[in-house]
Structures are given as structure tokens and as C-alpha cells.
mmCIF file of C-alpha atoms and ligand atoms in Angstrom:
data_model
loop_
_atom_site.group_PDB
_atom_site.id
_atom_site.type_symbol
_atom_site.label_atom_id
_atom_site.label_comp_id
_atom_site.label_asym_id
_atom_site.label_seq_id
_atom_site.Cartn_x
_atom_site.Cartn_y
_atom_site.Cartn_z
ATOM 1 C CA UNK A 476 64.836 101.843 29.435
ATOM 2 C CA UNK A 477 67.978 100.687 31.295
ATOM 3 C CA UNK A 478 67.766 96.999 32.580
ATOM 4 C CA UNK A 479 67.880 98.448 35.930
ATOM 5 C CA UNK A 480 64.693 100.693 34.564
ATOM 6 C CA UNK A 481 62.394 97.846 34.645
ATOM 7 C CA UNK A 482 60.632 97.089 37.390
ATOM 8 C CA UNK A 483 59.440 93.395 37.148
ATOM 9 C CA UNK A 484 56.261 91.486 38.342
ATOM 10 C CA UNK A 485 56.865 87.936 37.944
ATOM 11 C CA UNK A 486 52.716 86.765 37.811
ATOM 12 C CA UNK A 487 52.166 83.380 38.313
ATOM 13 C CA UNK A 488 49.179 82.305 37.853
ATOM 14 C CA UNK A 489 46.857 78.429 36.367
ATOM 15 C CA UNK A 490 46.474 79.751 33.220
ATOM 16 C CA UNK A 491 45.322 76.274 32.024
ATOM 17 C CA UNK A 492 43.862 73.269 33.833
ATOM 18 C CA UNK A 493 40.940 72.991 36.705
ATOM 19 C CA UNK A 494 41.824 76.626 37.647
ATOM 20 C CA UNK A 495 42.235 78.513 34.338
ATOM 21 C CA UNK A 496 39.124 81.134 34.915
ATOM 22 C CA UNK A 497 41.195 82.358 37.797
ATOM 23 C CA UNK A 498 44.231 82.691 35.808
ATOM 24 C CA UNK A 499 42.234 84.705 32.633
ATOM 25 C CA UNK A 500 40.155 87.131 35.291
ATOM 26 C CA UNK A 501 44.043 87.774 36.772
ATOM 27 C CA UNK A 502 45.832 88.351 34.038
ATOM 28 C CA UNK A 503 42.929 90.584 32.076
ATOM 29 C CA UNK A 504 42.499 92.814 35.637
ATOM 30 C CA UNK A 505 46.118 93.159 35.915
ATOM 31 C CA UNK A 506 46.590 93.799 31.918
ATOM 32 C CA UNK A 507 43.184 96.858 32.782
ATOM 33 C CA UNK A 508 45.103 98.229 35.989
ATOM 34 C CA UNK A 509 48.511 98.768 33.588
ATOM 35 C CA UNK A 510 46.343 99.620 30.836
ATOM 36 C CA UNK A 511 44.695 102.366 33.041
ATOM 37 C CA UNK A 512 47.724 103.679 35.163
ATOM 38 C CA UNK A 513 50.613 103.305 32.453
ATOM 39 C CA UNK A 514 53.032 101.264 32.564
ATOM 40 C CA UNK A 515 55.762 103.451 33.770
ATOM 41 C CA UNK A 516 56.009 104.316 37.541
ATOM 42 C CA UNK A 517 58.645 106.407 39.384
ATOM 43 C CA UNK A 518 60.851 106.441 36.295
ATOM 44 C CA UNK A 519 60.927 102.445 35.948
ATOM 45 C CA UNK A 520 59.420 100.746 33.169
ATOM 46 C CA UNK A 521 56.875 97.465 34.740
ATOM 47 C CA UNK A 522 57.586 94.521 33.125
ATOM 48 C CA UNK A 523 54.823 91.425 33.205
ATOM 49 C CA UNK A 524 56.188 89.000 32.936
ATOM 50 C CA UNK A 525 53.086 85.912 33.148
ATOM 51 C CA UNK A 526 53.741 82.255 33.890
ATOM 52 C CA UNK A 527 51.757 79.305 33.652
ATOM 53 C CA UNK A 528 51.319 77.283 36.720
ATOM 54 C CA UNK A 529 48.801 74.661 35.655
ATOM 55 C CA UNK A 530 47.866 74.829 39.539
ATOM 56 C CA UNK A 531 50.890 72.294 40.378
ATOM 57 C CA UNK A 532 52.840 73.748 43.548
ATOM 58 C CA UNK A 533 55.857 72.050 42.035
ATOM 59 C CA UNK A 534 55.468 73.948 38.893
ATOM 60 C CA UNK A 535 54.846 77.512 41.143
ATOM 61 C CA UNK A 536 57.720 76.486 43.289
ATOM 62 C CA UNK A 537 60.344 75.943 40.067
ATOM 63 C CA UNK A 538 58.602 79.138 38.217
ATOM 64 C CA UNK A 539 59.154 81.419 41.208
ATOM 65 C CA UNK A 540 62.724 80.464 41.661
ATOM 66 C CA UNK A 541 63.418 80.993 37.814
ATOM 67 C CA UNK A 542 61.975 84.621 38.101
ATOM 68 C CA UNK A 543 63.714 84.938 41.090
ATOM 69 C CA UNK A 544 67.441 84.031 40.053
ATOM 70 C CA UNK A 545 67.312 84.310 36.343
ATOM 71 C CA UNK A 546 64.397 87.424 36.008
ATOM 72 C CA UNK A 547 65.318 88.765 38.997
ATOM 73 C CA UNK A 548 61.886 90.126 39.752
ATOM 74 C CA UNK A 549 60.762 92.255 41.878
ATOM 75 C CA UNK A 550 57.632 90.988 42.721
ATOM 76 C CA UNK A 551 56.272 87.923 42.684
ATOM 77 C CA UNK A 552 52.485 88.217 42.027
ATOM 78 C CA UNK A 553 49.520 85.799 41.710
ATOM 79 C CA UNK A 554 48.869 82.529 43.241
ATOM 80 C CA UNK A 555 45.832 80.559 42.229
ATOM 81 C CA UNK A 556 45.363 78.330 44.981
ATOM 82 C CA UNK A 557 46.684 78.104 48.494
ATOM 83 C CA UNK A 558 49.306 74.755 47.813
ATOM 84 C CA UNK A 559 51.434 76.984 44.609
ATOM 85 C CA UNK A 560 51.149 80.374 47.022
ATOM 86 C CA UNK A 561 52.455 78.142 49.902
ATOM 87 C CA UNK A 562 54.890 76.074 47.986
ATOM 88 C CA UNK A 563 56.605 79.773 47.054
ATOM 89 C CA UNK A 564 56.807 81.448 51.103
ATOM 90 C CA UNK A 565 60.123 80.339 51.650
ATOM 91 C CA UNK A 566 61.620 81.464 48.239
ATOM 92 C CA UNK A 567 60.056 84.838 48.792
ATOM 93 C CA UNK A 568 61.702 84.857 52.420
ATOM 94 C CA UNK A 569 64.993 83.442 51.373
ATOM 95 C CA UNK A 570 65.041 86.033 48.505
ATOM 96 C CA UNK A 571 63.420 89.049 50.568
ATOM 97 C CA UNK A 572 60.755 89.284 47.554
ATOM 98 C CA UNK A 573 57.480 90.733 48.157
ATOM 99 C CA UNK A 574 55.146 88.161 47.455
ATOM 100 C CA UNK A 575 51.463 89.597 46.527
ATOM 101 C CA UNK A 576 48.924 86.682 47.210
ATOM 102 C CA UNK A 577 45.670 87.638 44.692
ATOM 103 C CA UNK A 578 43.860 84.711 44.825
ATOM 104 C CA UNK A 579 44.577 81.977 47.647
ATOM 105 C CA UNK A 580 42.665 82.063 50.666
ATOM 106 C CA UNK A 581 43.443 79.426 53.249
ATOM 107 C CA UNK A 582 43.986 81.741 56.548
ATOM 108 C CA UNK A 583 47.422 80.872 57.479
ATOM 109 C CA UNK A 584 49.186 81.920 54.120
ATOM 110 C CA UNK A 585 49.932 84.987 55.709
ATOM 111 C CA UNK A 586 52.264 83.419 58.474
ATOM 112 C CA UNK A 587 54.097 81.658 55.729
ATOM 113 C CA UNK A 588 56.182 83.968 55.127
ATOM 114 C CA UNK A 589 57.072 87.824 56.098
ATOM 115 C CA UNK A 590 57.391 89.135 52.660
ATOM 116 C CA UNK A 591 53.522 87.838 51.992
ATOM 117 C CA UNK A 592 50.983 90.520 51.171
ATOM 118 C CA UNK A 593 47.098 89.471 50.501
ATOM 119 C CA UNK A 594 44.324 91.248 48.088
ATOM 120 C CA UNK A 595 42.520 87.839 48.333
ATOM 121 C CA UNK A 596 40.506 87.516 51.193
ATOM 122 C CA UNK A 597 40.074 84.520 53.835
ATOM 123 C CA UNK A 598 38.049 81.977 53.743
ATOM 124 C CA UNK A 599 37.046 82.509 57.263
ATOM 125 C CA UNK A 600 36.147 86.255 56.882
ATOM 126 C CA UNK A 601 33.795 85.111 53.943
ATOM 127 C CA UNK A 602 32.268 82.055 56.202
ATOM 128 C CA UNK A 603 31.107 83.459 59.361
ATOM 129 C CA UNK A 604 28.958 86.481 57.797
ATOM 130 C CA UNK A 605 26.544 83.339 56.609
ATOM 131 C CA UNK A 606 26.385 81.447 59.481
ATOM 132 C CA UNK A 607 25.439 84.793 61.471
ATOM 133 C CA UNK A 608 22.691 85.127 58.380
ATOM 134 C CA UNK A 609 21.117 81.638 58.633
ATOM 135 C CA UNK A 610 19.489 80.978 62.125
ATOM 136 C CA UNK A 611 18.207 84.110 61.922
ATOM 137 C CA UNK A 612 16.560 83.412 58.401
ATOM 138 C CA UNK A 613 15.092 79.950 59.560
ATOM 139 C CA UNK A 614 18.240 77.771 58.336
ATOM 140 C CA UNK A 615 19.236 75.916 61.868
ATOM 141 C CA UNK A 616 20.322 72.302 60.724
ATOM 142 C CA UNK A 617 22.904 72.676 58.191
ATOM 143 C CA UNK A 618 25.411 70.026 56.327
ATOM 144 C CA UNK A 619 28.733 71.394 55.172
ATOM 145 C CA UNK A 620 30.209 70.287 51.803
ATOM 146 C CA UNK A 621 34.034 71.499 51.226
ATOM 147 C CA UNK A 622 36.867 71.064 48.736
ATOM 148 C CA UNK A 623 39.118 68.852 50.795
ATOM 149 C CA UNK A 624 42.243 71.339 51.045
ATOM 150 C CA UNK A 625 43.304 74.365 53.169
ATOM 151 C CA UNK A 626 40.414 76.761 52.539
ATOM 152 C CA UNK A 627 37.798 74.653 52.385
ATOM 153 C CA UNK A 628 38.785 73.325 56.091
ATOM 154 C CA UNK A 629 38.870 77.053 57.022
ATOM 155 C CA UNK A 630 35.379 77.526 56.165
ATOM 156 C CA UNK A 631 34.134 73.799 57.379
ATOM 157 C CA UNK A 632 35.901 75.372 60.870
ATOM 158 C CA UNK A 633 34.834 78.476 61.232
ATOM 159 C CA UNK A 634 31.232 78.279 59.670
ATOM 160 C CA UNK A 635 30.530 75.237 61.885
ATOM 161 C CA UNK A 636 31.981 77.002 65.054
ATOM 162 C CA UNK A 637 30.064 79.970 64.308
ATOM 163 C CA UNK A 638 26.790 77.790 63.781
ATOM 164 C CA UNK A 639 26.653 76.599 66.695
ATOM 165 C CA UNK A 640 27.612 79.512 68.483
ATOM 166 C CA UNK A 641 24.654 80.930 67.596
ATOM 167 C CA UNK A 642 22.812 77.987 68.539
ATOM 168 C CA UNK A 643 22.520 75.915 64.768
ATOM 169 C CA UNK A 644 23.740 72.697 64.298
ATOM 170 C CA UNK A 645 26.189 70.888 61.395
ATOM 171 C CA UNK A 646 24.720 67.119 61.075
ATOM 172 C CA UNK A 647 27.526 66.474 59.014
ATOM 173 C CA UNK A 648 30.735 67.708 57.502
ATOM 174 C CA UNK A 649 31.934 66.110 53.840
ATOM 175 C CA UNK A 650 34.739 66.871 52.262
ATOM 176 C CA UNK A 651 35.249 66.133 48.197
ATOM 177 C CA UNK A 652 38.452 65.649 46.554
ATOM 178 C CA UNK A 653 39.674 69.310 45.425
ATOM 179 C CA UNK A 654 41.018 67.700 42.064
ATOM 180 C CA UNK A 655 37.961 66.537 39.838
ATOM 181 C CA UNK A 656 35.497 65.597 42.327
ATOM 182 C CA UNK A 657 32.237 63.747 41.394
ATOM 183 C CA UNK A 658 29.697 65.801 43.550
ATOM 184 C CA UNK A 659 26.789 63.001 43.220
ATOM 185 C CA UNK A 660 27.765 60.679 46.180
ATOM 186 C CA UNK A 661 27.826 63.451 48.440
ATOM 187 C CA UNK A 662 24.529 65.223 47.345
ATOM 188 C CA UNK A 663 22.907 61.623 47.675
ATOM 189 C CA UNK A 664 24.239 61.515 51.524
ATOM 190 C CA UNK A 665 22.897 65.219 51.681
ATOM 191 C CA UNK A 666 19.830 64.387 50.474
ATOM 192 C CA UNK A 667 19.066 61.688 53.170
ATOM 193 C CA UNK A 668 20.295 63.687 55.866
ATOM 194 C CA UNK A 669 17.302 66.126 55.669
ATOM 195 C CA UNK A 670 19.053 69.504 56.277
ATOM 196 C CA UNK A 671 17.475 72.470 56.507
ATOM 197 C CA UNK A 672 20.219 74.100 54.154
ATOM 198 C CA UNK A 673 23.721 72.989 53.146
ATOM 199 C CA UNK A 674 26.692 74.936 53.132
ATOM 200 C CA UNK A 675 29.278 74.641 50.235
ATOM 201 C CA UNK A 676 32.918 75.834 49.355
ATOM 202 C CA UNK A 677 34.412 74.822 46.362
ATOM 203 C CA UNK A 678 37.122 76.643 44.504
ATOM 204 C CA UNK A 679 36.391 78.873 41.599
ATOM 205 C CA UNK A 680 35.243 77.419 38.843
ATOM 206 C CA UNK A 681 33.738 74.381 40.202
ATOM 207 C CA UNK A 682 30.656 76.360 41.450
ATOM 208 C CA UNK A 683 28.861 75.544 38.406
ATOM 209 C CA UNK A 684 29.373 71.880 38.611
ATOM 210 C CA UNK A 685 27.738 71.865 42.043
ATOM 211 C CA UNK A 686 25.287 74.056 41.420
ATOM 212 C CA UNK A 687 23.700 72.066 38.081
ATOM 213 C CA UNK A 688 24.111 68.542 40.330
ATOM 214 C CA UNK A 689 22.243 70.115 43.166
ATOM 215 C CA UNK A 690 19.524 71.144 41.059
ATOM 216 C CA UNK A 691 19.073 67.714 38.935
ATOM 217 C CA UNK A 692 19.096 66.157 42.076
ATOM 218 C CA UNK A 693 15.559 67.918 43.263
ATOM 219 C CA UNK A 694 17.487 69.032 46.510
ATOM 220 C CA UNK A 695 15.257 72.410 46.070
ATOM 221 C CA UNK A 696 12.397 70.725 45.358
ATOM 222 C CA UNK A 697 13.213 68.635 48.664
ATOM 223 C CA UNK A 698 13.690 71.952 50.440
ATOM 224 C CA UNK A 699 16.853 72.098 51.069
ATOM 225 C CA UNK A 700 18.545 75.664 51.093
ATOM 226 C CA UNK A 701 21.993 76.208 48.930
ATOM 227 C CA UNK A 702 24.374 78.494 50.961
ATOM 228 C CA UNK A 703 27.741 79.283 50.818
ATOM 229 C CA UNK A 704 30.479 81.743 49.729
ATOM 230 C CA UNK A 705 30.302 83.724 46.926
ATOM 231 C CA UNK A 706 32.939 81.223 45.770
ATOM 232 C CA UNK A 707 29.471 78.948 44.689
ATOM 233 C CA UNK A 708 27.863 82.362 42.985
ATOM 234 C CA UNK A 709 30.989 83.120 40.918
ATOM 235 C CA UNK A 710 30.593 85.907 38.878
ATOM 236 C CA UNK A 711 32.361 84.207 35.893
ATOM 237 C CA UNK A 712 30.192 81.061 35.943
ATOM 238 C CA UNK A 713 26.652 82.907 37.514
ATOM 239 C CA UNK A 714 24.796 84.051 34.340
ATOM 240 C CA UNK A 715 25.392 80.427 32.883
ATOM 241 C CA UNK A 716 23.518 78.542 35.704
ATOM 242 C CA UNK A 717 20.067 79.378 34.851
ATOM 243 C CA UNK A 718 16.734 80.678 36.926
ATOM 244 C CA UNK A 719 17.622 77.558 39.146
ATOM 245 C CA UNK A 720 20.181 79.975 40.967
ATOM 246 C CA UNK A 721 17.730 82.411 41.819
ATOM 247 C CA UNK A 722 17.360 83.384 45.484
ATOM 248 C CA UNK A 723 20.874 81.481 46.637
ATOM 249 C CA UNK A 724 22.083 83.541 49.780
ATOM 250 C CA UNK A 725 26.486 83.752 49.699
ATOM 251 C CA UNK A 726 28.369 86.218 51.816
ATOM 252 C CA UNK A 727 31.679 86.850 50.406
ATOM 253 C CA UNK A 728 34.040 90.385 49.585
ATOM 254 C CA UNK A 729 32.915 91.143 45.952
ATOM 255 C CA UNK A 730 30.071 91.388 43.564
ATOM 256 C CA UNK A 731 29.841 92.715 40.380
ATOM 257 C CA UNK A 732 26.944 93.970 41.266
ATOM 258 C CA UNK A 733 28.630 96.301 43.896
ATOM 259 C CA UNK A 734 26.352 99.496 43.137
ATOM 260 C CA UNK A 735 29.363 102.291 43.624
ATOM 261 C CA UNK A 736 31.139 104.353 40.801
ATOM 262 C CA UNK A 737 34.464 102.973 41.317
ATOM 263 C CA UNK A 738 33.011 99.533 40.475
ATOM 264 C CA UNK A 739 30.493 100.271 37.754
ATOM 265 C CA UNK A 740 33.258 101.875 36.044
ATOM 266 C CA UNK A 741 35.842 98.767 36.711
ATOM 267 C CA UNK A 742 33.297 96.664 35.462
ATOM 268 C CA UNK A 743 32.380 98.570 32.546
ATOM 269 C CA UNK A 744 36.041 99.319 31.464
ATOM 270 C CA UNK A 745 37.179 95.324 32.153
ATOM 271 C CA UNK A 746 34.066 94.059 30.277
ATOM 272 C CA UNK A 747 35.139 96.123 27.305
ATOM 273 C CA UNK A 748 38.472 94.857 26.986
ATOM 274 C CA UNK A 749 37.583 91.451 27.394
ATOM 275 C CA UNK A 750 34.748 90.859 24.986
ATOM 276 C CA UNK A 751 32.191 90.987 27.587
ATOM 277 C CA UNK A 752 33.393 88.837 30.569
ATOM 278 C CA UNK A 753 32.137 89.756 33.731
ATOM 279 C CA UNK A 754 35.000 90.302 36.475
ATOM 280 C CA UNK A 755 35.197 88.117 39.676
ATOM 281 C CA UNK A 756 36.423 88.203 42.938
ATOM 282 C CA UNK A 757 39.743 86.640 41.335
ATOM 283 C CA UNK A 758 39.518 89.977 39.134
ATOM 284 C CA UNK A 759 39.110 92.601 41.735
ATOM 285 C CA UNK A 760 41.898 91.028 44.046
ATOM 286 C CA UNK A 761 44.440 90.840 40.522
ATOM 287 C CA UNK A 762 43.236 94.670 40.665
ATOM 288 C CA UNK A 763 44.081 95.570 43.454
ATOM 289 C CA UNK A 764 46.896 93.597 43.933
ATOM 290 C CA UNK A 765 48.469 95.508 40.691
ATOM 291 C CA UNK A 766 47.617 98.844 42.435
ATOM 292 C CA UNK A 767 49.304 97.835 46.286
ATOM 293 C CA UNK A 768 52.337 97.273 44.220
ATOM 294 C CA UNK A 769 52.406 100.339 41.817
ATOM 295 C CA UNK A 770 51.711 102.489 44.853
ATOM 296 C CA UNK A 771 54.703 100.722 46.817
ATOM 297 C CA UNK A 772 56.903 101.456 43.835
ATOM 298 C CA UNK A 773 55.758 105.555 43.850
ATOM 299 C CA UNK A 774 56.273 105.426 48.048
ATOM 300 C CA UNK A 775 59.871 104.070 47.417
ATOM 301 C CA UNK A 776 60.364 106.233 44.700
ATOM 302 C CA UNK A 777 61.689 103.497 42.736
ATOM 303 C CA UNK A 778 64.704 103.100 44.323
ATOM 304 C CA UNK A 779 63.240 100.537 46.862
ATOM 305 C CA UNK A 780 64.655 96.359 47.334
ATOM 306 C CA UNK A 781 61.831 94.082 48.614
ATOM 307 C CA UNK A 782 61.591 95.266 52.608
ATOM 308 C CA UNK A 783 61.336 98.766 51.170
ATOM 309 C CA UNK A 784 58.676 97.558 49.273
ATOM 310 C CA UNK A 785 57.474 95.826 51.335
ATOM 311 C CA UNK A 786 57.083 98.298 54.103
ATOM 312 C CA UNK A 787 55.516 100.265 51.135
ATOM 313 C CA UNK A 788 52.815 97.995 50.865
ATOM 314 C CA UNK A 789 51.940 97.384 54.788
ATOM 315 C CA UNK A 790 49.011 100.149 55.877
ATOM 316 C CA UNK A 791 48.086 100.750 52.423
ATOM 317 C CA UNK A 792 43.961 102.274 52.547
ATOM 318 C CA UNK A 793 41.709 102.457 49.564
ATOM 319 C CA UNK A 794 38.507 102.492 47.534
ATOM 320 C CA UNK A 795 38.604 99.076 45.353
ATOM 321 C CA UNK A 796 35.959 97.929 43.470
ATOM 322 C CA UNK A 797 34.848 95.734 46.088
ATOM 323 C CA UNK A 798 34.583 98.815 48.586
ATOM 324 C CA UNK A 799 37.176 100.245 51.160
ATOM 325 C CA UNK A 800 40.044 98.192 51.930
ATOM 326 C CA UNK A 801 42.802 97.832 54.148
ATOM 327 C CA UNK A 802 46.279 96.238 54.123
ATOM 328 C CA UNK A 803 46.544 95.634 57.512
ATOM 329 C CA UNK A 804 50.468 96.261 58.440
ATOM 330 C CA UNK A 805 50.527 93.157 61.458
ATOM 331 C CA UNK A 806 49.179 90.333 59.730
ATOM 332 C CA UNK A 807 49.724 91.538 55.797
ATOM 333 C CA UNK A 808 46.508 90.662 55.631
ATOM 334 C CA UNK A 809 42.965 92.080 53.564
ATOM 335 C CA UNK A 810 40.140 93.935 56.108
ATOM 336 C CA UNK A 811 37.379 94.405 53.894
ATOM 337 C CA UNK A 812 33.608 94.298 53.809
ATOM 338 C CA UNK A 813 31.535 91.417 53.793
ATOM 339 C CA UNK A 814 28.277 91.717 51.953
ATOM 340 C CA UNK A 815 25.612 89.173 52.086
ATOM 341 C CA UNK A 816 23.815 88.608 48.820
ATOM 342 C CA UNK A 817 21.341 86.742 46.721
ATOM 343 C CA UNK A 818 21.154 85.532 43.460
ATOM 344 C CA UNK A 819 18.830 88.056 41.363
ATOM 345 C CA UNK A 820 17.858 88.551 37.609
ATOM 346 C CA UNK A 821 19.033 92.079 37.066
ATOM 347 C CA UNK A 822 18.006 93.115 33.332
ATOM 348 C CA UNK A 823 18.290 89.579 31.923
ATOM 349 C CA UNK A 824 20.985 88.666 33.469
ATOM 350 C CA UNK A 825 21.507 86.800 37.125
ATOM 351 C CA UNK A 826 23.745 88.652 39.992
ATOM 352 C CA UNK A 827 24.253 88.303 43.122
ATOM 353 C CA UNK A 828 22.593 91.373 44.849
ATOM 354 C CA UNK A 829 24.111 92.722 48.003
ATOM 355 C CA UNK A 830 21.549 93.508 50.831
ATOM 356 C CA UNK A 831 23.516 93.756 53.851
ATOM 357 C CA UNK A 832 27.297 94.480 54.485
ATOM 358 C CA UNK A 833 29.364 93.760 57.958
ATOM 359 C CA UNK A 834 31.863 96.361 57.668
ATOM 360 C CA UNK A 835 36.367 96.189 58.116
ATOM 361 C CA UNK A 836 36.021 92.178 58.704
ATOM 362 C CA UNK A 837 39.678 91.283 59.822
ATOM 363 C CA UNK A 838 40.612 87.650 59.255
ATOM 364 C CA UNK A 839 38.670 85.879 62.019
ATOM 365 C CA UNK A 840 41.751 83.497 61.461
ATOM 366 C CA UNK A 841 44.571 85.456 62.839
ATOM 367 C CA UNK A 842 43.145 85.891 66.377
ATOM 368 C CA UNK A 843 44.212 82.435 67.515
HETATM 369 C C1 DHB B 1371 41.324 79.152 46.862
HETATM 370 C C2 DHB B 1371 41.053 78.975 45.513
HETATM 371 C C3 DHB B 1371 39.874 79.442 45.001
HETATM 372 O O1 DHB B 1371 39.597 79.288 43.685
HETATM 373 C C4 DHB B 1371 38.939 80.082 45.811
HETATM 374 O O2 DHB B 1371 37.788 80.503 45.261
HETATM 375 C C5 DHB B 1371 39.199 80.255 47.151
HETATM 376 C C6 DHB B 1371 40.398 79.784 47.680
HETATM 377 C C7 DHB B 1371 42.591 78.637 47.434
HETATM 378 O O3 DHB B 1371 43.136 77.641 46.928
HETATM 379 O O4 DHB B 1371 43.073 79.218 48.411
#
């Protein structure tokens, strides 16, 4: 191939520090979707080409622009966390580069830029599902408990509003440091505050953390529900947390545990390559993320700069592992299911079972 036969998807993505499990569940979904579809499209050869970010919007910021100028990319594809995808909007604007957003989920990422596609989701599409759930399951004095950055405000907002709206009340909104946060002041206030359940959002990976605090700290035992998104139930950390998990109610866009074909066999074929590691929801939107581009590059017959791609990429409609989803061509942005779900032991091993779904969610974000 030609140097103007590659087609090339700069990825960048925290492939080490506090974020890493979201940079290894990217990288192995995208590696499955080339692995699966070939890696040559419309006569053009795709090039990966995978950066570290460390989760440092500086570092994004300077890795984008190298892939931009010197790479010349394509695409620019990944985005752990919602500083490093907004730290890169205006180089994908300046540079009219399609910007694929897999992983950040603050709301207004979307309006950062015009060249900004999501296969993410929002973190107030995950939130309200669960604060629809909970007053109706006898949870009606709740205290939130968010990572102190863009989309854990986005689900303090719009889980709160939607509380109360249905007649609940927050007694109290914390917020933790989003870099290494000690959890144990904050479950202490929790504690004394009674709740009937708390709601939490933390990033992925730090689930775990909260999760084994929570427990240690007899909050159960003092009846005190653990909700939240599925960012709290992560697939990659669930099975580690023990029978203590059991019965914790999330709503969120993916499971594992999604009972269709297209998923058992995504799950199947990504646990294989990747000696045994479940996929997340950072997996499934790295997935799909690969396939909104690869279908972009077939629509433009590979002939297409970044609007043509871009236009490519707007409307797109498909069956994902997570269910059907939509690339809504307004706001660039994911409509998707929501499924509640619960923590479950599923042959030896703990899942989080869907048992209801609220169906084409747009981001509850965009309407104001
Ligand atoms: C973001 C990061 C996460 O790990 C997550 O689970 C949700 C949102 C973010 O920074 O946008």
C-alpha cells in the first residue's frame, strides 16, 4: 500500500495510570473489531496507530496535534476521560478531523466541537433511569457521592433533579477528588446521615475501591442501599468484589450479560483473545466506535476528507453488543437503551443482570 492507501486512526487512549483498564478494554475491542472485519476497507489499508495518554489532557492535547500534523490521521479515536477528549475539540475543529469520543461522558463534549462523534454514552442518560427505579422500589432519601469532574456533576444534576421530581429527596451531595480519592471520610459522613440508599459515580476503575470501603464500613449492615451507574458494577472489576456485591441495582448502556447473539458472540470472541477478560462498557463503545468509522470509510468510498467522513458517520443505525443504537445526526450524539440491572451470581461468577430496559434514551443533556 501507497502512503495515500492507509487510512489512519490515531487512538489515544490512558494506557497506564488511574485509567489504564479503560485504555486495555479499548485497545483489545478495537484490535477484535479489525481482527474481525480486516483491516483493509474501500481499498485503503487502516493503520492503528495507539498512544499513551496517561489520562493528562496536556499529554492528549500534544499527542493529537502530533498525529494530526506529523501522522496526518484521519481519525482521531479514543478519549479516556472527559478533560483529554475536551482538551482535543478545537484541534479536531481547526483540523476538520473526525474525532470519535469512546469513552468520555460528561454531556457537553458533544458541543465542543463539530467534528465530535460519541459511542460512549452520557452520564445523564445512565442517571435518570435509577432515580425513576428508586422511589418506586422504597429508596426515597438518597445521598449522592461523585467524582468531582464533568461527569460526575452530570449525574449529581440530573439524578438529584430527577429525584425529586418524582418526589425523593438528596440530603446531601459530596463530591471526592477524581485523582486518588480516599473514600473513608465521605462514607463516615454517609453513614451518619442515615440514607435510605446512596447514589455513586466514580470513573472506571475506581468502582472497586468504593465498593470494598462501603462494605468494611457495615453501610449494608446499617441498611443503606448502594446505587449507581453501571460505572460502580464495572464489568472489568465485578467478579473481583465478592458476594458483598450481590443485589446492587445500576442502570447504565451495557452488560456483559446482555442475553442477545450479537453480544454472546462479542463476548465470547473478545474473551478469547484476551485470556479471559470480560469486556466493559469502555469495550463495547471502542467496538463500536471502530465500526462507525469503518462504515464511514465504505460510505465515502475511501476517497472521503474529515466532513465527508464525517457526514458518513452522522445517522449511522445498528445492532451493537449493547443493543440497537443510534448516531443521532443533530447532536453527534449515542441514543441507546438503558437497562436497569442487579448484581447476580450467574454460574460462579457475579453479573449484573438486566431486568428492565427504557428504550432510544437521547441525552437528557442536550435538551437545555
Ligand atoms: C468518564 C470516565 C469514566 O471512566 C467513566 O466511567 C465515565 C465517564 C469521563 O471522564 O467522562
Amino acid at each position: 500500500f501507497a502512503q495515500d492507501n492507509v487510512f489512519k486512526i490515531g487512538l489515544i487512549l490512558p494506557m497506564t495510570g488511574q485509567q489504564a483498564t479503560t485504555g486495555r478494554q479499548i485497545e483489545a475491542a478495537a484490535k477484535l473489531y479489525m481482527a474481525q472485519n480486516g483491516d483493509t476497507v474501500a481499498g485503503k489499508k487502516i493503520q492503528l496507530i495507539i498512544k499513551d495518554d496517561t489520562s493528562i489532557p496536556d499529554v492528549t492535547k500534544r499527542m493529537a496535534q502530533e498525529l494530526i500534523v506529523n501522522n496526518k490521521v484521519n481519525v482521531l479515536a479514543g478519549f479516556g476521560i472527559t478533560p483529554s477528549a475536551l482538551a482535543t475539540a478545537p484541534l479536531a475543529t481547526q483540523s476538520k478531523t473526525p474525532q470519535v469520543v469512546m469513552a468520555a461522558a460528561t454531556s457537553s463534549i458533544t458541543e465542543a466541537s463539530p467534528y465530535i462523534v460519541r459511542t460512549s454514552f452520557t452520564l445523564p442518560q445512565a442517571s435518570v433511569s435509577i432515580a425513576d427505579w428508586a422511589p418506586k422500589n422504597g429508596i426515597k432519601k438518597v445521598v449522592t457521592l461523585v467524582s468531582d469532574y464533568g461527569p460526575g456533576l452530570d449525574a449529581e444534576k440530573f439524578f438529584k433533579e430527577r429525584l425529586v421530581f418524582n418526589g425523593g429527596t438528596v440530603v446531601d451531595t459530596l463530591r471526592v477528588p477524581m485523582r486518588n480519592p480516599d473514600f473513608a471520610p465521605f462514607l463516615q459522613k454517609v453513614r451518619d446521615l442515615k440514607p435510605d440508599a446512596l447514589f455513586v459515580f466514580v470513573p472506571s476503575g475506581a468502582g472497586a475501591a468504593v465498593m470494598k470501603q462501603f462494605l468494611e464500613r457495615g453501610m449494608d449492615k446499617a441498611g443503606i442501599k448502594l446505587i449507581g451507574t453501571g460505572d460502580i458494577t464495572d464489568d472489568d472489576q465485578l467478579n473481583d468484589m465478592g458476594d458483598g456485591a450481590l443485589g446492587v441495582v445500576t442502570s447504565h448502556h451495557y452488560s456483559a450479560a446482555h442475553p442477545s447473539a450479537v453480544n454472546k458472540k462479542f463476548v465470547d470472541a473478545f474473551q478469547k483473545a484476551n485470556n479471559n477478560l470480560r469486556p466493559n462498557f469502555m469495550a463495547v463503545g471502542g467496538y463500536d466506535g471502530m465500526r462507525v468509522i469503518y462504515e464511514a470509510l465504505k460510505a465515502t468510498k475511501g476517497q472521503g476528507g474529515g466532513d465527508a467522513l464525517l457526514a458518513a458517520m452522522k445517522g449511522q443505525i445498528f445492532e451493537s453488543p449493547r443493543g440497537p443504537i443510534f448516531i443521532d445526526a443533530q447532536t453527534r450524539d449515542i441514543v441507546q437503551n438503558i437497562y436497569l440491572r442487579k448484581v447476580e451470581r450467574k454460574d460462579g461468577q457475579l453479573y449484573n443482570v438486566e431486568f428492565d430496559v427504557i428504550k432510544d434514551v437521547k441525552d437528557p443533556g442536550k435538551a437545555r
